[in-house]
């Protein structure tokens, strides 16, 4: 006996619904991989669960954006408006410019130049010489600025030394003046201190005045 036919309707039990989703999703992913390998088909599969979690598969030989572009061209349906299309074109242009600049940078470094024709090599040499000239000119500007700054610092240093020397001389003059006056005051005080007492002359005969 074969299995009974399953009625296709929403599974009410959340646990059973999640188990069924996981099994059916894995089955669909497996079929997509099989048809890609067996039939050399380009397959892109996107599945969103009820929780919002996304699962996807895309054939290794292609990209999702390529499949969407092919679908848009084949079906005639526009998946995005002109604004998004212009933005996509702008992104492609920027990518191409970036790739071109990367190649030019490698050439300036001397890499991948074996296949360049003579004219491009000459243009590359001119670009390097111009760049070298600009770098040397900038170096000279930096050196000149450094010399000017050094000169300014030397002048400031001389001025500061002059001010310090003047202050030192003023300080020494004031100190010498104070020491000189202090010496005279000290000498005068020392002289007074060396006089132990005062005396008055007395007659040798105290009664002489009475007799006269």
PDB file of C-alpha atoms in Angstrom:
ATOM      1  CA  UNK A   1       0.000   0.000   0.000  1.00  0.00           C
ATOM      2  CA  UNK A   2       1.254   3.465  -0.858  1.00  0.00           C
ATOM      3  CA  UNK A   3       1.206   6.448   1.414  1.00  0.00           C
ATOM      4  CA  UNK A   4      -2.029   8.333   1.683  1.00  0.00           C
ATOM      5  CA  UNK A   5      -2.372  11.705  -0.005  1.00  0.00           C
ATOM      6  CA  UNK A   6      -1.483  14.572   2.267  1.00  0.00           C
ATOM      7  CA  UNK A   7      -3.831  17.512   2.246  1.00  0.00           C
ATOM      8  CA  UNK A   8      -1.931  20.708   1.452  1.00  0.00           C
ATOM      9  CA  UNK A   9      -2.927  23.266   4.043  1.00  0.00           C
ATOM     10  CA  UNK A  10      -1.289  25.280   6.785  1.00  0.00           C
ATOM     11  CA  UNK A  11       0.030  23.201   9.658  1.00  0.00           C
ATOM     12  CA  UNK A  12      -1.421  24.624  12.836  1.00  0.00           C
ATOM     13  CA  UNK A  13       1.017  23.045  15.267  1.00  0.00           C
ATOM     14  CA  UNK A  14       4.092  25.300  15.349  1.00  0.00           C
ATOM     15  CA  UNK A  15       6.530  22.505  16.165  1.00  0.00           C
ATOM     16  CA  UNK A  16       5.282  20.295  13.358  1.00  0.00           C
ATOM     17  CA  UNK A  17       5.258  23.276  11.016  1.00  0.00           C
ATOM     18  CA  UNK A  18       8.911  24.038  11.789  1.00  0.00           C
ATOM     19  CA  UNK A  19       9.949  20.413  11.278  1.00  0.00           C
ATOM     20  CA  UNK A  20       8.119  20.223   7.970  1.00  0.00           C
ATOM     21  CA  UNK A  21       9.633  23.508   6.819  1.00  0.00           C
ATOM     22  CA  UNK A  22      13.139  22.302   7.587  1.00  0.00           C
ATOM     23  CA  UNK A  23      12.625  19.014   5.733  1.00  0.00           C
ATOM     24  CA  UNK A  24      10.977  20.570   2.671  1.00  0.00           C
ATOM     25  CA  UNK A  25      13.594  23.357   2.528  1.00  0.00           C
ATOM     26  CA  UNK A  26      16.460  20.894   2.562  1.00  0.00           C
ATOM     27  CA  UNK A  27      14.690  18.853  -0.131  1.00  0.00           C
ATOM     28  CA  UNK A  28      14.258  21.893  -2.377  1.00  0.00           C
ATOM     29  CA  UNK A  29      17.900  22.923  -1.873  1.00  0.00           C
ATOM     30  CA  UNK A  30      19.011  19.408  -2.765  1.00  0.00           C
ATOM     31  CA  UNK A  31      16.913  19.385  -5.944  1.00  0.00           C
ATOM     32  CA  UNK A  32      18.304  22.789  -6.962  1.00  0.00           C
ATOM     33  CA  UNK A  33      21.877  21.534  -6.580  1.00  0.00           C
ATOM     34  CA  UNK A  34      21.082  18.350  -8.468  1.00  0.00           C
ATOM     35  CA  UNK A  35      19.521  20.120 -11.452  1.00  0.00           C
ATOM     36  CA  UNK A  36      22.493  22.488 -11.555  1.00  0.00           C
ATOM     37  CA  UNK A  37      24.973  19.623 -11.785  1.00  0.00           C
ATOM     38  CA  UNK A  38      22.946  17.225 -13.942  1.00  0.00           C
ATOM     39  CA  UNK A  39      21.557  19.690 -16.462  1.00  0.00           C
ATOM     40  CA  UNK A  40      24.137  22.547 -16.353  1.00  0.00           C
ATOM     41  CA  UNK A  41      21.296  24.867 -15.424  1.00  0.00           C
ATOM     42  CA  UNK A  42      21.551  28.254 -13.768  1.00  0.00           C
ATOM     43  CA  UNK A  43      19.510  28.145 -10.610  1.00  0.00           C
ATOM     44  CA  UNK A  44      18.892  30.755  -7.946  1.00  0.00           C
ATOM     45  CA  UNK A  45      16.728  29.932  -4.968  1.00  0.00           C
ATOM     46  CA  UNK A  46      15.705  32.211  -2.112  1.00  0.00           C
ATOM     47  CA  UNK A  47      13.509  31.081   0.771  1.00  0.00           C
ATOM     48  CA  UNK A  48      12.233  33.173   3.662  1.00  0.00           C
ATOM     49  CA  UNK A  49      10.899  31.426   6.736  1.00  0.00           C
ATOM     50  CA  UNK A  50       7.916  32.774   8.661  1.00  0.00           C
ATOM     51  CA  UNK A  51      10.433  34.074  11.203  1.00  0.00           C
ATOM     52  CA  UNK A  52      12.097  36.150   8.472  1.00  0.00           C
ATOM     53  CA  UNK A  53      15.253  34.053   8.294  1.00  0.00           C
ATOM     54  CA  UNK A  54      16.569  33.723   4.749  1.00  0.00           C
ATOM     55  CA  UNK A  55      18.036  30.679   3.038  1.00  0.00           C
ATOM     56  CA  UNK A  56      19.472  30.866  -0.459  1.00  0.00           C
ATOM     57  CA  UNK A  57      21.242  28.890  -3.132  1.00  0.00           C
ATOM     58  CA  UNK A  58      22.826  30.032  -6.369  1.00  0.00           C
ATOM     59  CA  UNK A  59      24.572  27.975  -9.014  1.00  0.00           C
ATOM     60  CA  UNK A  60      28.363  28.191  -8.647  1.00  0.00           C
ATOM     61  CA  UNK A  61      28.734  29.251 -12.294  1.00  0.00           C
ATOM     62  CA  UNK A  62      26.647  32.417 -11.909  1.00  0.00           C
ATOM     63  CA  UNK A  63      25.580  35.195  -9.549  1.00  0.00           C
ATOM     64  CA  UNK A  64      22.175  36.207  -8.287  1.00  0.00           C
ATOM     65  CA  UNK A  65      22.414  39.647  -9.874  1.00  0.00           C
ATOM     66  CA  UNK A  66      23.192  38.063 -13.255  1.00  0.00           C
ATOM     67  CA  UNK A  67      20.165  35.778 -13.008  1.00  0.00           C
ATOM     68  CA  UNK A  68      17.942  38.720 -12.060  1.00  0.00           C
ATOM     69  CA  UNK A  69      19.254  40.761 -14.995  1.00  0.00           C
ATOM     70  CA  UNK A  70      18.624  37.849 -17.339  1.00  0.00           C
ATOM     71  CA  UNK A  71      15.119  37.414 -15.914  1.00  0.00           C
ATOM     72  CA  UNK A  72      14.399  41.100 -16.389  1.00  0.00           C
ATOM     73  CA  UNK A  73      15.581  41.068 -19.995  1.00  0.00           C
ATOM     74  CA  UNK A  74      13.805  37.828 -20.850  1.00  0.00           C
ATOM     75  CA  UNK A  75      10.499  38.511 -19.157  1.00  0.00           C
ATOM     76  CA  UNK A  76      10.385  42.230 -19.895  1.00  0.00           C
ATOM     77  CA  UNK A  77       9.508  42.928 -16.264  1.00  0.00           C
ATOM     78  CA  UNK A  78      11.415  45.641 -14.458  1.00  0.00           C
ATOM     79  CA  UNK A  79      12.618  44.539 -11.050  1.00  0.00           C
ATOM     80  CA  UNK A  80      13.849  48.011 -10.158  1.00  0.00           C
ATOM     81  CA  UNK A  81      13.162  51.505 -11.389  1.00  0.00           C
ATOM     82  CA  UNK A  82      15.398  53.811 -13.421  1.00  0.00           C
ATOM     83  CA  UNK A  83      16.849  55.373 -10.282  1.00  0.00           C
ATOM     84  CA  UNK A  84      18.224  52.068  -9.052  1.00  0.00           C
ATOM     85  CA  UNK A  85      19.392  51.196 -12.543  1.00  0.00           C
ATOM     86  CA  UNK A  86      21.344  54.457 -12.790  1.00  0.00           C
ATOM     87  CA  UNK A  87      22.819  53.790  -9.369  1.00  0.00           C
ATOM     88  CA  UNK A  88      23.894  50.345 -10.520  1.00  0.00           C
ATOM     89  CA  UNK A  89      25.511  51.831 -13.617  1.00  0.00           C
ATOM     90  CA  UNK A  90      27.318  54.408 -11.473  1.00  0.00           C
ATOM     91  CA  UNK A  91      28.633  51.658  -9.217  1.00  0.00           C
ATOM     92  CA  UNK A  92      29.883  49.735 -12.235  1.00  0.00           C
ATOM     93  CA  UNK A  93      31.607  52.851 -13.568  1.00  0.00           C
ATOM     94  CA  UNK A  94      33.317  53.496 -10.240  1.00  0.00           C
ATOM     95  CA  UNK A  95      34.467  49.889 -10.067  1.00  0.00           C
ATOM     96  CA  UNK A  96      35.972  50.145 -13.542  1.00  0.00           C
ATOM     97  CA  UNK A  97      37.751  53.398 -12.644  1.00  0.00           C
ATOM     98  CA  UNK A  98      39.092  51.797  -9.486  1.00  0.00           C
ATOM     99  CA  UNK A  99      40.387  48.814 -11.431  1.00  0.00           C
ATOM    100  CA  UNK A 100      42.044  51.142 -13.942  1.00  0.00           C
ATOM    101  CA  UNK A 101      43.674  53.143 -11.163  1.00  0.00           C
ATOM    102  CA  UNK A 102      44.944  49.961  -9.513  1.00  0.00           C
ATOM    103  CA  UNK A 103      46.554  48.897 -12.791  1.00  0.00           C
ATOM    104  CA  UNK A 104      48.118  52.335 -13.253  1.00  0.00           C
ATOM    105  CA  UNK A 105      49.452  52.249  -9.694  1.00  0.00           C
ATOM    106  CA  UNK A 106      51.092  48.884 -10.309  1.00  0.00           C
ATOM    107  CA  UNK A 107      52.685  50.280 -13.458  1.00  0.00           C
ATOM    108  CA  UNK A 108      54.046  53.262 -11.513  1.00  0.00           C
ATOM    109  CA  UNK A 109      55.599  50.791  -9.078  1.00  0.00           C
ATOM    110  CA  UNK A 110      57.263  49.010 -11.982  1.00  0.00           C
ATOM    111  CA  UNK A 111      54.941  46.003 -11.806  1.00  0.00           C
ATOM    112  CA  UNK A 112      53.249  44.275 -14.760  1.00  0.00           C
ATOM    113  CA  UNK A 113      55.006  46.438 -17.371  1.00  0.00           C
ATOM    114  CA  UNK A 114      56.499  43.695 -19.531  1.00  0.00           C
ATOM    115  CA  UNK A 115      53.498  43.690 -21.871  1.00  0.00           C
ATOM    116  CA  UNK A 116      53.247  47.491 -22.215  1.00  0.00           C
ATOM    117  CA  UNK A 117      53.965  48.966 -25.675  1.00  0.00           C
ATOM    118  CA  UNK A 118      56.711  51.528 -26.222  1.00  0.00           C
ATOM    119  CA  UNK A 119      54.378  54.551 -26.216  1.00  0.00           C
ATOM    120  CA  UNK A 120      52.836  53.623 -22.886  1.00  0.00           C
ATOM    121  CA  UNK A 121      56.291  53.050 -21.419  1.00  0.00           C
ATOM    122  CA  UNK A 122      57.351  56.526 -22.564  1.00  0.00           C
ATOM    123  CA  UNK A 123      54.202  58.050 -21.070  1.00  0.00           C
ATOM    124  CA  UNK A 124      54.889  56.170 -17.846  1.00  0.00           C
ATOM    125  CA  UNK A 125      58.456  57.504 -17.774  1.00  0.00           C
ATOM    126  CA  UNK A 126      57.219  61.083 -18.283  1.00  0.00           C
ATOM    127  CA  UNK A 127      54.719  60.662 -15.469  1.00  0.00           C
ATOM    128  CA  UNK A 128      57.423  59.358 -13.132  1.00  0.00           C
ATOM    129  CA  UNK A 129      59.788  62.222 -14.020  1.00  0.00           C
ATOM    130  CA  UNK A 130      57.062  64.793 -13.443  1.00  0.00           C
ATOM    131  CA  UNK A 131      56.213  63.180 -10.131  1.00  0.00           C
ATOM    132  CA  UNK A 132      59.889  63.139  -9.128  1.00  0.00           C
ATOM    133  CA  UNK A 133      60.227  66.827 -10.007  1.00  0.00           C
ATOM    134  CA  UNK A 134      57.215  67.695  -7.875  1.00  0.00           C
ATOM    135  CA  UNK A 135      58.542  65.630  -4.965  1.00  0.00           C
ATOM    136  CA  UNK A 136      61.955  67.352  -5.125  1.00  0.00           C
ATOM    137  CA  UNK A 137      60.323  70.786  -5.283  1.00  0.00           C
ATOM    138  CA  UNK A 138      58.250  69.919  -2.221  1.00  0.00           C
ATOM    139  CA  UNK A 139      61.374  68.716  -0.431  1.00  0.00           C
ATOM    140  CA  UNK A 140      63.096  72.044  -1.119  1.00  0.00           C
ATOM    141  CA  UNK A 141      60.077  73.923   0.221  1.00  0.00           C
ATOM    142  CA  UNK A 142      60.157  71.846   3.380  1.00  0.00           C
ATOM    143  CA  UNK A 143      63.919  72.406   3.821  1.00  0.00           C
ATOM    144  CA  UNK A 144      63.562  76.164   3.262  1.00  0.00           C
ATOM    145  CA  UNK A 145      60.789  76.329   5.815  1.00  0.00           C
ATOM    146  CA  UNK A 146      62.885  74.334   8.285  1.00  0.00           C
ATOM    147  CA  UNK A 147      65.832  76.714   7.788  1.00  0.00           C
ATOM    148  CA  UNK A 148      63.596  79.751   8.346  1.00  0.00           C
ATOM    149  CA  UNK A 149      62.177  78.228  11.494  1.00  0.00           C
ATOM    150  CA  UNK A 150      65.699  77.440  12.721  1.00  0.00           C
ATOM    151  CA  UNK A 151      66.776  81.027  12.077  1.00  0.00           C
ATOM    152  CA  UNK A 152      63.757  82.380  13.950  1.00  0.00           C
ATOM    153  CA  UNK A 153      64.538  80.104  16.868  1.00  0.00           C
ATOM    154  CA  UNK A 154      68.170  81.226  16.918  1.00  0.00           C
ATOM    155  CA  UNK A 155      67.117  84.889  16.961  1.00  0.00           C
ATOM    156  CA  UNK A 156      64.676  84.219  19.782  1.00  0.00           C
ATOM    157  CA  UNK A 157      67.380  82.367  21.682  1.00  0.00           C
ATOM    158  CA  UNK A 158      69.826  85.268  21.287  1.00  0.00           C
ATOM    159  CA  UNK A 159      67.224  87.729  22.513  1.00  0.00           C
ATOM    160  CA  UNK A 160      66.412  85.569  25.515  1.00  0.00           C
ATOM    161  CA  UNK A 161      70.114  85.201  26.363  1.00  0.00           C
ATOM    162  CA  UNK A 162      70.552  88.990  26.142  1.00  0.00           C
ATOM    163  CA  UNK A 163      67.617  89.555  28.488  1.00  0.00           C
ATOM    164  CA  UNK A 164      68.949  86.966  30.944  1.00  0.00           C
ATOM    165  CA  UNK A 165      72.442  88.506  30.896  1.00  0.00           C
ATOM    166  CA  UNK A 166      71.025  91.996  31.492  1.00  0.00           C
ATOM    167  CA  UNK A 167      68.986  90.720  34.401  1.00  0.00           C
ATOM    168  CA  UNK A 168      72.050  88.952  35.803  1.00  0.00           C
ATOM    169  CA  UNK A 169      74.173  92.132  35.576  1.00  0.00           C
ATOM    170  CA  UNK A 170      71.429  94.175  37.239  1.00  0.00           C
ATOM    171  CA  UNK A 171      71.164  91.624  40.016  1.00  0.00           C
ATOM    172  CA  UNK A 172      74.942  91.619  40.589  1.00  0.00           C
ATOM    173  CA  UNK A 173      75.094  95.456  40.670  1.00  0.00           C
ATOM    174  CA  UNK A 174      72.282  95.620  43.190  1.00  0.00           C
ATOM    175  CA  UNK A 175      73.911  92.942  45.313  1.00  0.00           C
ATOM    176  CA  UNK A 176      77.318  94.712  45.194  1.00  0.00           C
ATOM    177  CA  UNK A 177      75.697  98.000  46.187  1.00  0.00           C
ATOM    178  CA  UNK A 178      73.889  96.359  49.072  1.00  0.00           C
ATOM    179  CA  UNK A 179      77.050  94.556  50.212  1.00  0.00           C
ATOM    180  CA  UNK A 180      79.058  97.824  50.135  1.00  0.00           C
ATOM    181  CA  UNK A 181      76.586  99.774  52.288  1.00  0.00           C
ATOM    182  CA  UNK A 182      76.146  96.845  54.565  1.00  0.00           C
ATOM    183  CA  UNK A 183      79.931  96.720  55.164  1.00  0.00           C
ATOM    184  CA  UNK A 184      80.069 100.408  56.273  1.00  0.00           C
ATOM    185  CA  UNK A 185      77.128  99.954  58.593  1.00  0.00           C
ATOM    186  CA  UNK A 186      78.691  96.858  60.066  1.00  0.00           C
ATOM    187  CA  UNK A 187      82.082  98.568  60.496  1.00  0.00           C
ATOM    188  CA  UNK A 188      80.476 101.520  62.260  1.00  0.00           C
ATOM    189  CA  UNK A 189      78.533  99.242  64.548  1.00  0.00           C
ATOM    190  CA  UNK A 190      81.666  97.209  65.280  1.00  0.00           C
ATOM    191  CA  UNK A 191      83.648 100.364  66.152  1.00  0.00           C
ATOM    192  CA  UNK A 192      81.001 101.462  68.643  1.00  0.00           C
ATOM    193  CA  UNK A 193      80.916  98.042  70.185  1.00  0.00           C
ATOM    194  CA  UNK A 194      84.691  98.129  70.802  1.00  0.00           C
ATOM    195  CA  UNK A 195      84.398 101.134  73.234  1.00  0.00           C
ATOM    196  CA  UNK A 196      83.744  99.322  76.552  1.00  0.00           C
ATOM    197  CA  UNK A 197      83.196 102.460  78.718  1.00  0.00           C
ATOM    198  CA  UNK A 198      83.466 106.262  78.882  1.00  0.00           C
ATOM    199  CA  UNK A 199      85.775 108.098  81.269  1.00  0.00           C
ATOM    200  CA  UNK A 200      86.285 111.635  82.629  1.00  0.00           C
ATOM    201  CA  UNK A 201      89.647 113.143  83.730  1.00  0.00           C
ATOM    202  CA  UNK A 202      89.811 113.735  87.504  1.00  0.00           C
ATOM    203  CA  UNK A 203      92.492 115.750  89.404  1.00  0.00           C
ATOM    204  CA  UNK A 204      95.128 113.699  91.162  1.00  0.00           C
ATOM    205  CA  UNK A 205      94.591 115.646  94.360  1.00  0.00           C
ATOM    206  CA  UNK A 206      90.915 115.814  95.078  1.00  0.00           C
ATOM    207  CA  UNK A 207      91.323 118.455  97.810  1.00  0.00           C
ATOM    208  CA  UNK A 208      93.420 120.793  95.700  1.00  0.00           C
ATOM    209  CA  UNK A 209      90.432 122.882  94.673  1.00  0.00           C
ATOM    210  CA  UNK A 210      89.308 123.297  98.255  1.00  0.00           C
ATOM    211  CA  UNK A 211      92.718 124.585  99.289  1.00  0.00           C
ATOM    212  CA  UNK A 212      92.822 127.126  96.553  1.00  0.00           C
TER     213      UNK A 212
END
